[in-house]
């Protein structure tokens, strides 16, 4: 017991000394703390580089970066959405990345070269498999309101209007089908009296509990529920449908960074087999670097890439989507 | 010293006046910025904002929740107060304390327990209550004690001779109650309604977790998810109007009531009523809120905490530290601001000092989300170096909990004999010196109590912390909120337990200072 304490003490002192000598990397993360913290700790343990993470939402971080300007202590912007990274690139906050990094991902490398895609998630339809057979579900999310009408699902549909991926999907719908069609879809959905959830797990928990029957969500949430032993259905619409919109997470290095070596190491680590394996295994996202052992719950990467429509993800008309959602009283 | 006309000598009072005025300004200024921000909108946007169909829905939701909670808390608190004061039931004092304790459950913890305990896979085989009915249940169970305490005091202060006079005139017991006793309870009811009403209007945690959109929740959504700051500012203004309306209504009603006893002699004590066959039912009634609002949540919390994943313990310590780092300076600042105001109010009563006191209480009455928004606009415009920092959070919290500190400090100051201070003054001390040499040593109890109330209040607080905390700064309360939103009920449990235990201490401090029992 005594000895153990002594060793711990020595360890703490050693750590303190190491961190005093070593460098500190500052990461602004729009990715959720509960999801990515273990990976950050893994990186620290393996490289000895101290990482300080400030967790927030993408929008919060964008606002903070502009607020801080040249004084920003941040080295890395690690975001949940390509839209936020695209905005940061457009505002000139990010520095161009080296080719070695940009060659790694299989797809979605932006034209600006200011950030690198790290993982991919797809929008899917989560449903209660005791209620529907997979083959009777609609082939496009645009047909969802009519399907729900026919099945008498008023009040038994969930959605997450405050969640960024949902807002991205609405923006994708505007980009693909125009504002009029999107307005029509949203109004038809709203007429079905859907339940608004603040988060995807809460919505899926309601599907599991039989309070609602279906809802559009991100694929890895369903994966997580399935891994926990709950039987939830996961439905992809037809290839190229906006209901399967691909959402890219990524990271970039800020122009204000003074730790370029450490920052590059961090991004390299996220794209390394170890990092990519973590995203696939622990979170259930699609790795973007080939050669990672896929999860049984996931499609092969090539197939997953075919599901989503092709869009310029940096330029999704998010403001237009938000305006529309407000106008209809959904937000 | 005051001159013959009662005008205080200014130079000696400056050490009190300056901080007091600063405090008053600190409440009023941010609100001004809120108005300015709202008025920045161009006419086109403004028209769109005011004509949104959503506004009607929000008014309807907010009002129906307000009226529903007032009604249900009355139905709860009135019989409970009667049973614990006017009857011969055993253990009345113990029940009174137990019935007050639900105050210790913050709204978002109540909502969390309801969500975690019901629905399939929950602890209780009950369908999950959400939306209006869920919010009504939780808010009623955690706010009825305000009404209960007021009514209890009123029942204890009643003069039974009035009732007896009515009875001798041949009126039945029930009619006597409604014609004689009930009117005398009105002032207590009204002031209780005001507190409960302010809680409902200001509540954010319960309605957001149970998905019922009222003004408070809508402000948060517009600011945080729809990024519509102008609309958020307007919603905050409307909510302030509601609050002002509530305050006005209460003032108008109370002024019309005048029920003081006339003549000399003290009121006699009422004879305890024996309930006969009703006794067991009465005990059941007393146990109902205790079991629903105390036993059930605590059991659920302990049960959920046992499923807490061990590897998250570091997060628990971090959140505790963050909460303390925000709450300790908040408590010190709140008491520091309360002292000069209390001093001016007690020692130099004047319309001006009363206005200051009103302002200090306003900070508490303003719905916290409106206050947080006001501070955001204020700091963005004129204190940019503060925006997104811990000091800004502490400032806003201190102004919000100033009233919590003011009550005990003022109460203690009233009990310090003025003559002591005057003796020091005649020996040549300035008022400031006299205060710190003579009065302050006698005040410490009130100051400690005020500080403790502000500290615990700041730890429990959710909406202001959510909006003003630095990025990535998660406290106990924000952790409970975000875990619950993500349906991660086991993860939230220890955070919620810590908050509830701290809040129970809060009620203890409250009872200790007010010596209500």
PDB file of C-alpha atoms in Angstrom, chain A residues 91-310:
ATOM      1  CA  UNK A  91     -12.820  32.998 -43.287  1.00  0.00           C
ATOM      2  CA  UNK A  92      -9.127  32.279 -43.651  1.00  0.00           C
ATOM      3  CA  UNK A  93      -8.704  30.760 -40.192  1.00  0.00           C
ATOM      4  CA  UNK A  94      -7.046  27.540 -41.373  1.00  0.00           C
ATOM      5  CA  UNK A  95      -3.665  26.908 -42.963  1.00  0.00           C
ATOM      6  CA  UNK A  96      -3.259  24.604 -45.989  1.00  0.00           C
ATOM      7  CA  UNK A  97      -2.285  21.049 -45.092  1.00  0.00           C
ATOM      8  CA  UNK A  98       0.518  18.923 -46.493  1.00  0.00           C
ATOM      9  CA  UNK A  99      -0.077  16.401 -49.270  1.00  0.00           C
ATOM     10  CA  UNK A 100       0.932  13.431 -47.081  1.00  0.00           C
ATOM     11  CA  UNK A 101      -2.067  14.085 -44.853  1.00  0.00           C
ATOM     12  CA  UNK A 102      -4.470  14.834 -47.673  1.00  0.00           C
ATOM     13  CA  UNK A 103      -3.636  11.643 -49.562  1.00  0.00           C
ATOM     14  CA  UNK A 104      -4.852   9.396 -46.754  1.00  0.00           C
ATOM     15  CA  UNK A 105      -8.663   9.654 -46.869  1.00  0.00           C
ATOM     16  CA  UNK A 106     -10.493   7.747 -49.610  1.00  0.00           C
ATOM     17  CA  UNK A 107     -12.897  10.600 -50.376  1.00  0.00           C
ATOM     18  CA  UNK A 108     -14.252  14.041 -49.410  1.00  0.00           C
ATOM     19  CA  UNK A 109     -10.945  15.938 -49.452  1.00  0.00           C
ATOM     20  CA  UNK A 110     -12.004  19.591 -49.817  1.00  0.00           C
ATOM     21  CA  UNK A 111     -10.857  21.807 -52.665  1.00  0.00           C
ATOM     22  CA  UNK A 112      -9.539  24.345 -50.159  1.00  0.00           C
ATOM     23  CA  UNK A 113      -7.052  21.763 -48.795  1.00  0.00           C
ATOM     24  CA  UNK A 114      -7.397  23.586 -45.484  1.00  0.00           C
ATOM     25  CA  UNK A 115      -8.761  20.618 -43.549  1.00  0.00           C
ATOM     26  CA  UNK A 116      -8.744  16.873 -43.728  1.00  0.00           C
ATOM     27  CA  UNK A 117     -11.795  14.590 -43.507  1.00  0.00           C
ATOM     28  CA  UNK A 118     -11.484  11.984 -40.746  1.00  0.00           C
ATOM     29  CA  UNK A 119     -14.686   9.984 -40.493  1.00  0.00           C
ATOM     30  CA  UNK A 120     -18.001   9.661 -42.208  1.00  0.00           C
ATOM     31  CA  UNK A 121     -21.488   9.205 -40.877  1.00  0.00           C
ATOM     32  CA  UNK A 122     -24.660   8.624 -42.853  1.00  0.00           C
ATOM     33  CA  UNK A 123     -28.186   9.749 -42.145  1.00  0.00           C
ATOM     34  CA  UNK A 124     -30.479   6.713 -41.837  1.00  0.00           C
ATOM     35  CA  UNK A 125     -33.988   5.877 -40.769  1.00  0.00           C
ATOM     36  CA  UNK A 126     -34.195   4.188 -37.378  1.00  0.00           C
ATOM     37  CA  UNK A 127     -37.376   2.223 -36.827  1.00  0.00           C
ATOM     38  CA  UNK A 128     -39.056  -0.309 -34.598  1.00  0.00           C
ATOM     39  CA  UNK A 129     -38.587  -3.680 -36.357  1.00  0.00           C
ATOM     40  CA  UNK A 130     -41.673  -5.123 -34.669  1.00  0.00           C
ATOM     41  CA  UNK A 131     -43.811  -2.530 -36.457  1.00  0.00           C
ATOM     42  CA  UNK A 132     -42.519  -2.605 -40.028  1.00  0.00           C
ATOM     43  CA  UNK A 133     -40.868  -4.980 -42.447  1.00  0.00           C
ATOM     44  CA  UNK A 134     -37.797  -3.464 -44.109  1.00  0.00           C
ATOM     45  CA  UNK A 135     -39.244  -3.893 -47.609  1.00  0.00           C
ATOM     46  CA  UNK A 136     -42.354  -1.805 -46.902  1.00  0.00           C
ATOM     47  CA  UNK A 137     -40.358   1.240 -45.791  1.00  0.00           C
ATOM     48  CA  UNK A 138     -40.179   4.111 -48.324  1.00  0.00           C
ATOM     49  CA  UNK A 139     -37.250   4.298 -50.781  1.00  0.00           C
ATOM     50  CA  UNK A 140     -36.859   8.053 -50.377  1.00  0.00           C
ATOM     51  CA  UNK A 141     -37.119  10.291 -47.337  1.00  0.00           C
ATOM     52  CA  UNK A 142     -39.287  12.574 -49.465  1.00  0.00           C
ATOM     53  CA  UNK A 143     -41.976   9.854 -49.382  1.00  0.00           C
ATOM     54  CA  UNK A 144     -41.814   9.531 -45.600  1.00  0.00           C
ATOM     55  CA  UNK A 145     -44.792  11.833 -44.863  1.00  0.00           C
ATOM     56  CA  UNK A 146     -47.063   9.939 -47.249  1.00  0.00           C
ATOM     57  CA  UNK A 147     -45.912   6.598 -45.832  1.00  0.00           C
ATOM     58  CA  UNK A 148     -46.604   7.816 -42.297  1.00  0.00           C
ATOM     59  CA  UNK A 149     -50.011   9.110 -43.345  1.00  0.00           C
ATOM     60  CA  UNK A 150     -50.954   5.718 -44.811  1.00  0.00           C
ATOM     61  CA  UNK A 151     -49.733   3.873 -41.727  1.00  0.00           C
ATOM     62  CA  UNK A 152     -51.467   6.264 -39.317  1.00  0.00           C
ATOM     63  CA  UNK A 153     -48.236   7.325 -37.620  1.00  0.00           C
ATOM     64  CA  UNK A 154     -49.348  10.826 -36.616  1.00  0.00           C
ATOM     65  CA  UNK A 155     -47.721  11.642 -33.265  1.00  0.00           C
ATOM     66  CA  UNK A 156     -45.512   8.545 -33.507  1.00  0.00           C
ATOM     67  CA  UNK A 157     -42.598  10.022 -35.448  1.00  0.00           C
ATOM     68  CA  UNK A 158     -39.519  11.538 -33.846  1.00  0.00           C
ATOM     69  CA  UNK A 159     -37.152  14.183 -35.141  1.00  0.00           C
ATOM     70  CA  UNK A 160     -34.280  16.361 -33.861  1.00  0.00           C
ATOM     71  CA  UNK A 161     -34.652  19.894 -35.311  1.00  0.00           C
ATOM     72  CA  UNK A 162     -32.020  21.380 -32.989  1.00  0.00           C
ATOM     73  CA  UNK A 163     -29.357  18.852 -33.963  1.00  0.00           C
ATOM     74  CA  UNK A 164     -26.735  19.938 -36.480  1.00  0.00           C
ATOM     75  CA  UNK A 165     -26.876  16.808 -38.650  1.00  0.00           C
ATOM     76  CA  UNK A 166     -30.636  17.171 -39.089  1.00  0.00           C
ATOM     77  CA  UNK A 167     -30.136  20.813 -40.090  1.00  0.00           C
ATOM     78  CA  UNK A 168     -27.433  19.686 -42.540  1.00  0.00           C
ATOM     79  CA  UNK A 169     -29.868  17.217 -44.060  1.00  0.00           C
ATOM     80  CA  UNK A 170     -32.467  19.961 -44.562  1.00  0.00           C
ATOM     81  CA  UNK A 171     -29.736  22.075 -46.165  1.00  0.00           C
ATOM     82  CA  UNK A 172     -28.841  19.115 -48.405  1.00  0.00           C
ATOM     83  CA  UNK A 173     -32.488  18.798 -49.402  1.00  0.00           C
ATOM     84  CA  UNK A 174     -32.557  22.461 -50.397  1.00  0.00           C
ATOM     85  CA  UNK A 175     -29.367  21.984 -52.436  1.00  0.00           C
ATOM     86  CA  UNK A 176     -30.737  18.924 -54.236  1.00  0.00           C
ATOM     87  CA  UNK A 177     -34.470  19.568 -54.564  1.00  0.00           C
ATOM     88  CA  UNK A 178     -34.886  23.317 -54.098  1.00  0.00           C
ATOM     89  CA  UNK A 179     -36.484  25.327 -51.318  1.00  0.00           C
ATOM     90  CA  UNK A 180     -40.111  24.875 -52.423  1.00  0.00           C
ATOM     91  CA  UNK A 181     -39.916  21.099 -52.293  1.00  0.00           C
ATOM     92  CA  UNK A 182     -38.119  21.186 -48.944  1.00  0.00           C
ATOM     93  CA  UNK A 183     -40.758  23.514 -47.491  1.00  0.00           C
ATOM     94  CA  UNK A 184     -43.453  21.149 -48.690  1.00  0.00           C
ATOM     95  CA  UNK A 185     -41.691  18.169 -47.085  1.00  0.00           C
ATOM     96  CA  UNK A 186     -41.172  19.951 -43.764  1.00  0.00           C
ATOM     97  CA  UNK A 187     -44.801  21.137 -43.682  1.00  0.00           C
ATOM     98  CA  UNK A 188     -46.069  17.638 -44.418  1.00  0.00           C
ATOM     99  CA  UNK A 189     -43.852  16.268 -41.654  1.00  0.00           C
ATOM    100  CA  UNK A 190     -45.000  18.945 -39.236  1.00  0.00           C
ATOM    101  CA  UNK A 191     -48.631  18.124 -39.975  1.00  0.00           C
ATOM    102  CA  UNK A 192     -47.936  14.615 -38.630  1.00  0.00           C
ATOM    103  CA  UNK A 193     -47.285  16.159 -35.218  1.00  0.00           C
ATOM    104  CA  UNK A 194     -43.785  14.708 -34.722  1.00  0.00           C
ATOM    105  CA  UNK A 195     -42.099  14.671 -31.319  1.00  0.00           C
ATOM    106  CA  UNK A 196     -39.039  16.926 -31.102  1.00  0.00           C
ATOM    107  CA  UNK A 197     -36.055  15.477 -29.275  1.00  0.00           C
ATOM    108  CA  UNK A 198     -32.999  17.388 -28.127  1.00  0.00           C
ATOM    109  CA  UNK A 199     -30.691  14.520 -28.911  1.00  0.00           C
ATOM    110  CA  UNK A 200     -30.544  11.351 -30.990  1.00  0.00           C
ATOM    111  CA  UNK A 201     -30.056   8.919 -28.077  1.00  0.00           C
ATOM    112  CA  UNK A 202     -33.189  10.322 -26.443  1.00  0.00           C
ATOM    113  CA  UNK A 203     -35.114   9.799 -29.667  1.00  0.00           C
ATOM    114  CA  UNK A 204     -33.834   6.259 -30.193  1.00  0.00           C
ATOM    115  CA  UNK A 205     -34.568   5.472 -26.567  1.00  0.00           C
ATOM    116  CA  UNK A 206     -38.157   6.468 -27.321  1.00  0.00           C
ATOM    117  CA  UNK A 207     -38.207   4.134 -30.349  1.00  0.00           C
ATOM    118  CA  UNK A 208     -36.863   1.353 -28.162  1.00  0.00           C
ATOM    119  CA  UNK A 209     -39.466   2.124 -25.516  1.00  0.00           C
ATOM    120  CA  UNK A 210     -42.303   2.039 -28.046  1.00  0.00           C
ATOM    121  CA  UNK A 211     -43.277   5.698 -27.639  1.00  0.00           C
ATOM    122  CA  UNK A 212     -42.566   6.410 -31.295  1.00  0.00           C
ATOM    123  CA  UNK A 213     -42.024   4.126 -34.287  1.00  0.00           C
ATOM    124  CA  UNK A 214     -39.361   5.804 -36.402  1.00  0.00           C
ATOM    125  CA  UNK A 215     -37.071   8.785 -36.837  1.00  0.00           C
ATOM    126  CA  UNK A 216     -34.258   9.994 -39.077  1.00  0.00           C
ATOM    127  CA  UNK A 217     -30.922   9.840 -37.277  1.00  0.00           C
ATOM    128  CA  UNK A 218     -27.173   9.250 -37.795  1.00  0.00           C
ATOM    129  CA  UNK A 219     -26.220   5.632 -38.421  1.00  0.00           C
ATOM    130  CA  UNK A 220     -23.768   5.211 -35.520  1.00  0.00           C
ATOM    131  CA  UNK A 221     -26.448   5.969 -32.924  1.00  0.00           C
ATOM    132  CA  UNK A 222     -28.360   2.928 -34.155  1.00  0.00           C
ATOM    133  CA  UNK A 223     -25.110   0.943 -34.121  1.00  0.00           C
ATOM    134  CA  UNK A 224     -24.515   1.968 -30.525  1.00  0.00           C
ATOM    135  CA  UNK A 225     -28.016   0.899 -29.459  1.00  0.00           C
ATOM    136  CA  UNK A 226     -27.618  -2.418 -31.264  1.00  0.00           C
ATOM    137  CA  UNK A 227     -24.289  -3.037 -29.565  1.00  0.00           C
ATOM    138  CA  UNK A 228     -25.995  -2.404 -26.242  1.00  0.00           C
ATOM    139  CA  UNK A 229     -28.357  -5.260 -27.135  1.00  0.00           C
ATOM    140  CA  UNK A 230     -31.437  -3.328 -28.241  1.00  0.00           C
ATOM    141  CA  UNK A 231     -33.148  -4.432 -31.391  1.00  0.00           C
ATOM    142  CA  UNK A 232     -33.543  -1.330 -33.544  1.00  0.00           C
ATOM    143  CA  UNK A 233     -34.134  -1.344 -37.295  1.00  0.00           C
ATOM    144  CA  UNK A 234     -31.752   0.575 -39.573  1.00  0.00           C
ATOM    145  CA  UNK A 235     -33.050   1.511 -42.994  1.00  0.00           C
ATOM    146  CA  UNK A 236     -31.158   3.086 -45.904  1.00  0.00           C
ATOM    147  CA  UNK A 237     -33.159   4.830 -48.591  1.00  0.00           C
ATOM    148  CA  UNK A 238     -32.252   4.273 -52.253  1.00  0.00           C
ATOM    149  CA  UNK A 239     -28.711   5.155 -53.378  1.00  0.00           C
ATOM    150  CA  UNK A 240     -28.196   8.894 -53.749  1.00  0.00           C
ATOM    151  CA  UNK A 241     -31.231   9.838 -51.615  1.00  0.00           C
ATOM    152  CA  UNK A 242     -30.850  12.871 -49.370  1.00  0.00           C
ATOM    153  CA  UNK A 243     -32.168  10.743 -46.498  1.00  0.00           C
ATOM    154  CA  UNK A 244     -28.797   8.948 -46.575  1.00  0.00           C
ATOM    155  CA  UNK A 245     -26.784  12.189 -46.687  1.00  0.00           C
ATOM    156  CA  UNK A 246     -23.125  11.641 -45.827  1.00  0.00           C
ATOM    157  CA  UNK A 247     -21.780  13.894 -43.101  1.00  0.00           C
ATOM    158  CA  UNK A 248     -18.065  14.328 -42.834  1.00  0.00           C
ATOM    159  CA  UNK A 249     -16.177  15.067 -39.644  1.00  0.00           C
ATOM    160  CA  UNK A 250     -12.714  16.512 -39.961  1.00  0.00           C
ATOM    161  CA  UNK A 251      -9.986  18.688 -38.547  1.00  0.00           C
ATOM    162  CA  UNK A 252      -7.735  21.518 -39.610  1.00  0.00           C
ATOM    163  CA  UNK A 253      -4.749  23.406 -38.250  1.00  0.00           C
ATOM    164  CA  UNK A 254      -5.252  27.062 -37.368  1.00  0.00           C
ATOM    165  CA  UNK A 255      -3.121  29.838 -38.763  1.00  0.00           C
ATOM    166  CA  UNK A 256      -2.450  30.987 -35.200  1.00  0.00           C
ATOM    167  CA  UNK A 257      -0.863  27.644 -34.261  1.00  0.00           C
ATOM    168  CA  UNK A 258       2.691  27.730 -32.988  1.00  0.00           C
ATOM    169  CA  UNK A 259       2.944  23.950 -32.538  1.00  0.00           C
ATOM    170  CA  UNK A 260       2.899  22.814 -36.129  1.00  0.00           C
ATOM    171  CA  UNK A 261       4.864  19.640 -35.539  1.00  0.00           C
ATOM    172  CA  UNK A 262       2.620  18.463 -32.711  1.00  0.00           C
ATOM    173  CA  UNK A 263      -0.512  19.518 -34.581  1.00  0.00           C
ATOM    174  CA  UNK A 264       0.524  17.514 -37.635  1.00  0.00           C
ATOM    175  CA  UNK A 265       1.249  14.523 -35.433  1.00  0.00           C
ATOM    176  CA  UNK A 266      -2.235  14.768 -33.944  1.00  0.00           C
ATOM    177  CA  UNK A 267      -3.941  14.796 -37.355  1.00  0.00           C
ATOM    178  CA  UNK A 268      -1.697  11.985 -38.561  1.00  0.00           C
ATOM    179  CA  UNK A 269      -2.732  10.012 -35.481  1.00  0.00           C
ATOM    180  CA  UNK A 270      -6.436  10.522 -36.175  1.00  0.00           C
ATOM    181  CA  UNK A 271      -5.894   9.094 -39.665  1.00  0.00           C
ATOM    182  CA  UNK A 272      -3.612   6.289 -38.508  1.00  0.00           C
ATOM    183  CA  UNK A 273      -4.946   2.704 -38.401  1.00  0.00           C
ATOM    184  CA  UNK A 274      -5.164   2.992 -34.604  1.00  0.00           C
ATOM    185  CA  UNK A 275      -7.164   6.190 -34.681  1.00  0.00           C
ATOM    186  CA  UNK A 276      -9.429   5.029 -37.478  1.00  0.00           C
ATOM    187  CA  UNK A 277      -9.996   1.721 -35.696  1.00  0.00           C
ATOM    188  CA  UNK A 278     -11.115   3.674 -32.633  1.00  0.00           C
ATOM    189  CA  UNK A 279     -13.732   5.578 -34.623  1.00  0.00           C
ATOM    190  CA  UNK A 280     -15.025   2.414 -36.232  1.00  0.00           C
ATOM    191  CA  UNK A 281     -14.896   0.272 -33.097  1.00  0.00           C
ATOM    192  CA  UNK A 282     -15.770   2.603 -30.235  1.00  0.00           C
ATOM    193  CA  UNK A 283     -18.079   5.090 -31.939  1.00  0.00           C
ATOM    194  CA  UNK A 284     -19.355   3.123 -34.935  1.00  0.00           C
ATOM    195  CA  UNK A 285     -18.476   5.734 -37.559  1.00  0.00           C
ATOM    196  CA  UNK A 286     -17.103   4.947 -41.003  1.00  0.00           C
ATOM    197  CA  UNK A 287     -13.340   5.194 -41.180  1.00  0.00           C
ATOM    198  CA  UNK A 288     -12.201   7.122 -44.264  1.00  0.00           C
ATOM    199  CA  UNK A 289      -8.824   5.418 -44.539  1.00  0.00           C
ATOM    200  CA  UNK A 290      -8.822   2.042 -46.257  1.00  0.00           C
ATOM    201  CA  UNK A 291      -7.563  -1.056 -44.539  1.00  0.00           C
ATOM    202  CA  UNK A 292      -9.444  -0.722 -41.248  1.00  0.00           C
ATOM    203  CA  UNK A 293     -11.306  -3.786 -40.059  1.00  0.00           C
ATOM    204  CA  UNK A 294     -14.950  -2.937 -40.622  1.00  0.00           C
ATOM    205  CA  UNK A 295     -17.578  -3.591 -38.026  1.00  0.00           C
ATOM    206  CA  UNK A 296     -20.301  -6.159 -38.680  1.00  0.00           C
ATOM    207  CA  UNK A 297     -22.865  -3.427 -38.088  1.00  0.00           C
ATOM    208  CA  UNK A 298     -21.371  -1.295 -40.859  1.00  0.00           C
ATOM    209  CA  UNK A 299     -21.436  -1.532 -44.638  1.00  0.00           C
ATOM    210  CA  UNK A 300     -18.182  -1.846 -46.574  1.00  0.00           C
ATOM    211  CA  UNK A 301     -16.839   1.682 -47.170  1.00  0.00           C
ATOM    212  CA  UNK A 302     -17.341   1.601 -50.983  1.00  0.00           C
ATOM    213  CA  UNK A 303     -20.990   0.691 -50.515  1.00  0.00           C
ATOM    214  CA  UNK A 304     -21.470   3.367 -47.854  1.00  0.00           C
ATOM    215  CA  UNK A 305     -20.004   5.992 -50.169  1.00  0.00           C
ATOM    216  CA  UNK A 306     -22.557   5.073 -52.858  1.00  0.00           C
ATOM    217  CA  UNK A 307     -25.512   5.648 -50.503  1.00  0.00           C
ATOM    218  CA  UNK A 308     -25.120   9.407 -50.242  1.00  0.00           C
ATOM    219  CA  UNK A 309     -25.865  12.033 -52.877  1.00  0.00           C
ATOM    220  CA  UNK A 310     -22.834  13.949 -54.182  1.00  0.00           C
TER     221      UNK A 310
END
